[in-house]
Tab-separated table of C-alpha atoms in Angstrom:
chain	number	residue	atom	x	y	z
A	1	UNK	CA	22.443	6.090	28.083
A	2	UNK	CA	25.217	5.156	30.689
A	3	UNK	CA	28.186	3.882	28.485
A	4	UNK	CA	29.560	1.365	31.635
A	5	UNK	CA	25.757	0.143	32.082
A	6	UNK	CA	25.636	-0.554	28.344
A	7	UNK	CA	28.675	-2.324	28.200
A	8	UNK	CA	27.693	-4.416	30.972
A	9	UNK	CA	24.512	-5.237	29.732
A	10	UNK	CA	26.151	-6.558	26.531
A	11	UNK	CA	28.539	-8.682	28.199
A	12	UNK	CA	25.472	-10.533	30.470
A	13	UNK	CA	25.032	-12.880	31.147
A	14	UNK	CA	28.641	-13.851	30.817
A	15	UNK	CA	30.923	-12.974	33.711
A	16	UNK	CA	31.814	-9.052	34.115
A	17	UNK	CA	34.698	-7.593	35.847
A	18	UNK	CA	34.660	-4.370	37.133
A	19	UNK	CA	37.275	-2.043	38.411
A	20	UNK	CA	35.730	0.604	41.230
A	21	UNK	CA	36.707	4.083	41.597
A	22	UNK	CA	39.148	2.870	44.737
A	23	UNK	CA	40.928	0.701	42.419
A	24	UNK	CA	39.704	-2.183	43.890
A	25	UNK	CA	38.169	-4.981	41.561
A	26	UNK	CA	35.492	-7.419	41.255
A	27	UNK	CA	34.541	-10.299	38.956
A	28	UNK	CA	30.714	-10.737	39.197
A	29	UNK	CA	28.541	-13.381	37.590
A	30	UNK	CA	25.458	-11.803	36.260
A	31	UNK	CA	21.839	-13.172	36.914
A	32	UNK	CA	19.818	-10.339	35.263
A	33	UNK	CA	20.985	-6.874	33.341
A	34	UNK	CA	17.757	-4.321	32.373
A	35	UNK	CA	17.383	-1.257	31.041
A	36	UNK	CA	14.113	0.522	31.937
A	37	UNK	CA	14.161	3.808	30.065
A	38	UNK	CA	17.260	5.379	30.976
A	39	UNK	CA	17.768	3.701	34.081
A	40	UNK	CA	20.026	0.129	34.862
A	41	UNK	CA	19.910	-2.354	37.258
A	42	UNK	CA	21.760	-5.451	36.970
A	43	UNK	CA	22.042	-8.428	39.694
A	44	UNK	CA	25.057	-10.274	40.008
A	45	UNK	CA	27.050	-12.398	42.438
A	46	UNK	CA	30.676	-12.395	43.207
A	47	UNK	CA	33.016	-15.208	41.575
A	48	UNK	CA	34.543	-15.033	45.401
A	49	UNK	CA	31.458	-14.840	47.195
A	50	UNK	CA	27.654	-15.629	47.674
A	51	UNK	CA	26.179	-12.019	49.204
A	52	UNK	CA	23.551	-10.860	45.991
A	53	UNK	CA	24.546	-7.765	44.920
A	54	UNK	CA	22.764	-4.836	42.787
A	55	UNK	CA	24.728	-3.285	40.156
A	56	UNK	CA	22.497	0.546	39.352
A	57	UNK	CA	22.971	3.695	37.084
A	58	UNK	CA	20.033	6.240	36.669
A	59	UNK	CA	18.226	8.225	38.200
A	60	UNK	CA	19.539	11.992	39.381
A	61	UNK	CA	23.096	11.074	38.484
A	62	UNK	CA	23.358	9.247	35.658
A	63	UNK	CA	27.212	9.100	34.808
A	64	UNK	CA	27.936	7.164	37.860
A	65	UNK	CA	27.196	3.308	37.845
A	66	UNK	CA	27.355	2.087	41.463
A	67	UNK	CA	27.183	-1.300	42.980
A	68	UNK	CA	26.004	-2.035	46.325
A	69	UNK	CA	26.070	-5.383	48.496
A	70	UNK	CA	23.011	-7.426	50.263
A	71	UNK	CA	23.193	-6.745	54.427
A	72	UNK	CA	22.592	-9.215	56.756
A	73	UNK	CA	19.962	-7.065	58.329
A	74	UNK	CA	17.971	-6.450	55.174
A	75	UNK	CA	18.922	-4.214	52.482
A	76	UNK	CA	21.983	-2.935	50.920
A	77	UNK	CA	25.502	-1.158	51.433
A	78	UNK	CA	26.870	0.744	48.935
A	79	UNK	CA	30.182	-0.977	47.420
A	80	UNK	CA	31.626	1.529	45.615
A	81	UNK	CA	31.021	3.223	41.830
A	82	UNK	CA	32.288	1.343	38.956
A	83	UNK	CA	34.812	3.538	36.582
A	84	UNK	CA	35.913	0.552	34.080
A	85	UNK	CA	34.309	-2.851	32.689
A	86	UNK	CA	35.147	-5.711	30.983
A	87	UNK	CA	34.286	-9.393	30.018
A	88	UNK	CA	35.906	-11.742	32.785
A	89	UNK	CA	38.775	-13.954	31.640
C-alpha cells in the first residue's frame, strides 16, 4: 500500500498539505479519500482555489501519488506527483 496515499487517507477529511516533486506546495481540503484494493483516489479542493481536483496512486506505478486538476474543457491536467504530506496548520 502507497505510504503518502495512506497518510492522506488518515488525515481526511481534515485539510492536507502536500509538497510536489517541483517543490511547489498545496493545501487541499478533502471531500472524499478511498482505497479500492491497492489503488487511491482522493478528491479535494484547493484552500486557494475552487477547480476540483483528483488526488491518485495505483495502478502500473504504484510508488508515485499524483494529483491532477479539473480543465475547463472537460477532464483533467496532471499537477504534479506528491513526494511529502502532512495535516494542514
Amino acid at each position: 500500500m502507497n505510504t503518502l496515499a495512506k497518510r492522506i487517507h488518515n488525515i481526511a477529511p481534515d485539510p492536507v498539505h502536500v509538497t510536489f516533486a517541483d517543490d511547489s506546495t498545496a493545501t487541499f481540503e478533502m471531500q472524499s479519500a478511498e482505497f479500492f484494493q491497492e489503488e487511491f483516489q482522493g478528491v479535494a479542493t484547493p484552500i486557494d482555489g475552487d477547480r476540483e481536483h483528483r488526488i491518485v496512486a495505483g495502478g502500473a506505478n504504484t510508488d508515485q501519488v499524483v494529483v491532477g486538476r479539473e480543465r475547463d474543457d472537460g477532464g483533467f491536467e496532471e499537477v504534479g506527483a506528491i513526494v511529502a504530506v502532512e495535516p494542514a496548520e
